[in-house]
CSV table of C-alpha atoms in Angstrom, one decimal:
chain,number,residue,atom,x,y,z
A,559,GLN,CA,131.8,101.3,102.5
A,560,GLN,CA,128.4,101.1,104.1
A,561,GLN,CA,128.3,102.3,107.9
A,562,VAL,CA,124.6,100.6,108.3
A,563,LYS,CA,123.9,97.6,106.9
A,564,GLN,CA,120.4,96.6,107.2
A,565,SER,CA,118.2,93.0,106.2
A,566,PRO,CA,116.3,92.3,104.3
A,567,GLN,CA,115.8,93.6,101.4
A,568,SER,CA,112.1,92.9,101.7
A,569,LEU,CA,109.9,91.3,103.7
A,570,ILE,CA,106.4,89.5,103.8
A,571,VAL,CA,104.5,89.2,106.5
A,572,GLN,CA,100.4,88.2,107.0
A,573,LYS,CA,97.5,90.4,108.9
A,574,GLY,CA,98.9,89.5,112.4
A,575,GLY,CA,101.8,88.5,112.5
A,576,ILE,CA,105.5,90.2,113.3
A,577,SER,CA,107.5,91.8,111.7
A,578,ILE,CA,111.0,91.5,112.4
A,579,ILE,CA,113.5,94.1,110.1
A,580,ASN,CA,117.7,94.1,111.3
A,581,CYS,CA,120.2,96.4,111.3
A,582,ALA,CA,124.2,96.2,112.0
A,583,TYR,CA,126.3,99.4,112.3
A,584,GLU,CA,130.2,99.7,112.3
A,585,ASN,CA,131.0,103.3,114.2
A,586,THR,CA,130.9,103.0,118.1
A,587,ALA,CA,130.5,106.6,117.7
A,588,PHE,CA,126.7,106.4,116.8
A,589,ASP,CA,124.6,107.2,120.1
A,590,TYR,CA,121.3,107.9,118.8
A,591,PHE,CA,119.0,105.1,116.7
A,592,PRO,CA,116.0,105.9,114.9
A,593,TRP,CA,113.4,103.8,112.5
A,594,TYR,CA,111.9,105.7,109.7
A,595,GLN,CA,108.8,104.7,107.7
A,596,GLN,CA,108.3,105.8,104.2
A,597,PHE,CA,105.1,105.2,102.1
A,598,PRO,CA,106.3,105.9,98.2
A,599,GLY,CA,105.7,109.5,97.3
A,600,LYS,CA,105.8,110.7,100.9
A,601,GLY,CA,108.8,111.8,102.8
A,602,PRO,CA,110.5,109.4,105.0
A,603,ALA,CA,108.5,109.9,109.2
A,604,LEU,CA,109.7,109.1,112.5
A,605,LEU,CA,108.6,105.6,114.0
A,606,ILE,CA,110.3,105.5,117.2
A,607,ALA,CA,114.6,106.0,118.4
A,608,ILE,CA,115.8,104.8,120.6
A,609,ARG,CA,119.6,105.5,122.5
A,610,PRO,CA,122.5,103.0,123.5
A,611,ASP,CA,121.8,103.4,126.7
A,612,VAL,CA,118.8,100.9,127.0
A,613,SER,CA,118.7,97.5,125.3
A,614,GLU,CA,114.6,97.9,124.5
A,615,LYS,CA,112.2,100.9,123.9
A,616,LYS,CA,108.5,100.2,123.0
A,617,GLU,CA,105.4,102.3,121.8
A,618,GLY,CA,102.5,100.7,121.1
A,619,ARG,CA,103.3,97.8,118.4
A,620,PHE,CA,106.7,98.9,117.7
A,621,THR,CA,109.6,97.9,119.6
A,622,ILE,CA,113.5,98.5,119.4
A,623,SER,CA,115.6,95.9,120.5
A,624,PHE,CA,119.5,97.1,120.8
A,625,ASN,CA,122.4,94.8,121.5
A,626,LYS,CA,125.4,97.5,121.7
A,627,SER,CA,127.7,95.0,122.3
A,628,ALA,CA,126.9,92.7,119.0
A,629,LYS,CA,126.5,96.6,117.2
A,630,GLN,CA,122.8,95.4,116.3
A,631,PHE,CA,119.3,96.8,116.6
A,632,SER,CA,116.2,95.6,115.4
A,633,LEU,CA,112.1,96.9,114.9
A,634,HIS,CA,109.2,94.2,115.5
A,635,ILE,CA,106.4,95.5,114.4
A,636,MET,CA,103.5,93.2,116.3
A,637,ASP,CA,100.2,92.4,115.2
A,638,SER,CA,101.4,93.8,111.6
A,639,GLN,CA,98.9,95.3,109.8
A,640,PRO,CA,98.1,95.4,106.5
A,641,GLY,CA,98.4,99.9,106.5
A,642,ASP,CA,102.1,99.1,107.9
A,643,SER,CA,103.1,98.1,104.4
A,644,ALA,CA,105.9,101.1,103.7
A,645,THR,CA,109.3,101.3,103.7
A,646,TYR,CA,111.3,101.3,106.6
A,647,PHE,CA,114.8,102.7,106.9
A,648,CYS,CA,117.0,102.2,109.9
A,649,ALA,CA,119.2,105.0,110.9
A,650,ALA,CA,122.2,106.2,113.4
A,651,SER,CA,124.0,109.6,114.2
A,652,THR,CA,127.0,110.7,115.8
A,653,GLY,CA,127.8,114.1,118.2
A,654,LYS,CA,126.2,115.7,120.3
A,655,GLY,CA,122.5,116.0,118.7
A,656,GLY,CA,120.0,113.6,118.1
A,657,SER,CA,119.8,114.7,114.6
A,658,GLU,CA,122.8,115.7,113.1
A,659,LYS,CA,123.8,113.6,109.8
A,660,LEU,CA,121.6,110.9,109.9
A,661,VAL,CA,123.6,107.7,107.9
A,662,PHE,CA,120.8,105.7,107.0
A,663,GLY,CA,120.0,101.5,106.0
A,664,LYS,CA,119.3,100.7,102.2
A,665,GLY,CA,115.4,100.0,103.4
A,666,THR,CA,113.3,96.8,103.8
A,667,LYS,CA,109.9,96.6,102.0
A,668,LEU,CA,107.2,95.5,103.8
A,669,THR,CA,104.0,94.5,102.8
A,670,VAL,CA,101.3,92.8,104.9
A,671,ASN,CA,99.1,90.8,103.4
A,672,PRO,CA,95.2,90.6,103.8
B,874,ASN,CA,101.8,124.7,112.1
B,875,ALA,CA,102.4,123.3,108.5
B,876,GLY,CA,105.6,120.7,107.6
B,877,VAL,CA,108.6,120.8,106.0
B,878,MET,CA,107.8,122.2,102.9
B,879,GLN,CA,110.2,121.7,99.7
B,880,ASN,CA,109.1,122.7,96.2
B,881,PRO,CA,109.3,122.0,93.4
B,882,ARG,CA,107.8,118.3,93.9
B,883,HIS,CA,108.8,117.3,90.8
B,884,LEU,CA,111.4,119.1,88.5
B,885,VAL,CA,112.1,118.2,85.1
B,886,ARG,CA,115.6,119.6,83.6
B,887,ARG,CA,117.6,118.8,80.3
B,888,ARG,CA,121.8,118.0,80.4
B,889,GLY,CA,123.9,120.5,81.6
B,890,GLN,CA,120.5,122.8,82.8
B,891,GLU,CA,120.4,124.8,86.1
B,892,ALA,CA,118.3,122.8,89.3
B,893,ARG,CA,117.0,124.4,92.2
B,894,LEU,CA,115.7,123.1,94.8
B,895,ARG,CA,113.4,125.2,97.8
B,896,CYS,CA,113.3,123.9,100.9
B,897,SER,CA,111.1,125.9,103.8
B,898,PRO,CA,111.8,124.7,107.3
B,899,MET,CA,109.3,124.0,110.1
B,900,LYS,CA,108.4,127.1,111.9
B,901,GLY,CA,111.3,127.4,114.8
B,902,HIS,CA,113.5,125.2,113.1
B,903,SER,CA,117.2,126.4,112.6
B,904,HIS,CA,118.5,123.8,111.1
B,905,VAL,CA,118.0,122.2,107.9
B,906,TYR,CA,120.0,119.0,105.9
B,907,TRP,CA,119.8,117.8,102.8
B,908,TYR,CA,119.5,114.2,101.8
B,909,ARG,CA,119.5,112.3,98.3
B,910,GLN,CA,117.8,109.5,97.8
B,911,LEU,CA,118.7,106.7,95.0
B,912,PRO,CA,116.0,104.1,93.5
B,913,GLU,CA,115.7,101.7,96.1
B,914,GLU,CA,118.3,103.5,98.0
B,915,GLY,CA,118.5,104.9,101.6
B,916,LEU,CA,119.2,108.8,101.9
B,917,LYS,CA,122.7,109.9,101.8
B,918,PHE,CA,123.3,112.5,103.8
B,919,MET,CA,124.7,115.7,102.1
B,920,VAL,CA,124.9,119.0,103.9
B,921,TYR,CA,123.5,120.7,107.0
B,922,LEU,CA,123.3,124.3,107.3
B,923,GLN,CA,122.7,126.7,110.1
B,924,LYS,CA,120.7,130.1,108.8
B,925,GLU,CA,123.7,131.6,106.9
B,926,ASN,CA,126.2,129.0,107.8
B,927,ILE,CA,127.1,125.6,106.3
B,928,ILE,CA,127.6,123.4,109.2
B,929,ASP,CA,128.6,120.1,107.4
B,930,GLU,CA,128.8,119.3,104.0
B,931,SER,CA,131.1,116.6,103.6
B,932,GLY,CA,128.5,114.5,101.9
B,933,MET,CA,128.1,117.1,99.0
B,934,PRO,CA,129.7,116.2,95.6
B,935,LYS,CA,133.0,119.3,94.9
B,936,GLU,CA,131.4,120.5,91.6
B,937,ARG,CA,128.5,121.3,90.6
B,938,PHE,CA,126.4,121.4,94.0
B,939,SER,CA,126.1,123.8,96.4
B,940,ALA,CA,123.4,125.0,99.2
B,941,GLU,CA,122.4,128.0,101.3
B,942,PHE,CA,120.2,128.8,104.0
B,943,PRO,CA,120.3,132.8,103.9
B,944,LYS,CA,119.2,135.0,106.8
B,945,GLU,CA,115.6,135.1,105.0
B,946,GLY,CA,113.8,132.7,103.0
B,947,PRO,CA,114.0,129.4,102.4
B,948,SER,CA,117.4,127.2,102.0
B,949,ILE,CA,118.3,126.0,98.3
B,950,LEU,CA,119.9,123.3,97.2
B,951,ARG,CA,121.9,124.8,93.4
B,952,ILE,CA,123.0,121.5,90.9
B,953,GLN,CA,124.5,123.8,88.0
B,954,GLN,CA,125.1,121.6,84.4
B,955,VAL,CA,122.9,119.1,86.1
B,956,VAL,CA,123.8,115.2,84.3
B,957,ARG,CA,121.7,112.0,84.2
B,958,GLY,CA,123.2,110.6,87.1
B,959,ASP,CA,121.5,113.6,89.2
B,960,SER,CA,118.6,112.7,88.9
B,961,ALA,CA,117.0,111.1,92.1
B,962,ALA,CA,114.7,112.5,95.2
B,963,TYR,CA,116.1,114.9,96.9
B,964,PHE,CA,115.2,115.4,101.1
B,965,CYS,CA,114.8,118.6,103.5
B,966,ALA,CA,114.9,118.1,106.9
B,967,SER,CA,114.7,120.5,109.5
B,968,SER,CA,115.2,120.2,113.4
B,969,LYS,CA,115.2,122.9,116.5
B,970,SER,CA,118.5,122.4,117.8
B,971,THR,CA,120.8,119.5,117.7
B,972,GLY,CA,121.1,119.1,121.4
B,973,GLY,CA,119.7,115.5,122.8
B,974,PHE,CA,117.4,113.6,121.9
B,975,THR,CA,116.0,115.4,118.7
B,976,GLU,CA,114.0,114.5,115.9
B,977,ALA,CA,114.8,115.8,111.9
B,978,PHE,CA,112.1,116.0,110.4
B,979,PHE,CA,111.2,115.1,106.9
B,980,GLY,CA,109.5,116.8,103.8
B,981,GLN,CA,107.7,115.1,100.3
B,982,GLY,CA,111.0,115.9,99.0
B,983,THR,CA,112.2,116.8,95.5
B,984,ARG,CA,111.3,114.4,92.5
B,985,LEU,CA,114.6,115.4,90.1
B,986,THR,CA,114.7,113.8,86.4
B,987,VAL,CA,117.7,114.6,84.0
B,988,VAL,CA,116.5,114.1,80.3
């Protein structure tokens, strides 16, 4: 049973373009939604995260949009750069804290062409 | 301030051997999580530990896998009698606490290959 569904599986964007990755979840008890960036051979690194009490959060070129009623959230990367080429994972967790037992999507491999 | 340290980075074991993976959390962190990542897959939660306690092991296979986080020393994920299907990247993460919007920091992982 996959609790967090992520799409697309892979994405190719030109430099300067907008990259959009979508995730949908099933468990309405989830209360923390982070996005992680992973480069080959490295561990995941937190990029940006959101709680369900806000509909959007922006940090630099990265924005999370959150739709609680649709149980969906997305990552937008503005002005995409070749250095953004990596695998991106959405995740969700429940419980009192923000980082307990993260449930991950399957990942999106982003390639930004120069 | 060193990050989450995992060793070894790469581990090769023959079928039937034991694999021991180590994780030293970030300084000041008392919560440790282990995740497994299969090729082209996301990370799957295995176990959540605090010092000397297993808090949630709902993602651990019932047999051959065990984890500990002793009062002194690193957290250990132990896989007995490894099989080919255990080949994966195993990631450890640590956090200060679970209250509020707390970030989990990941190590670079241990790539286990069973031959």
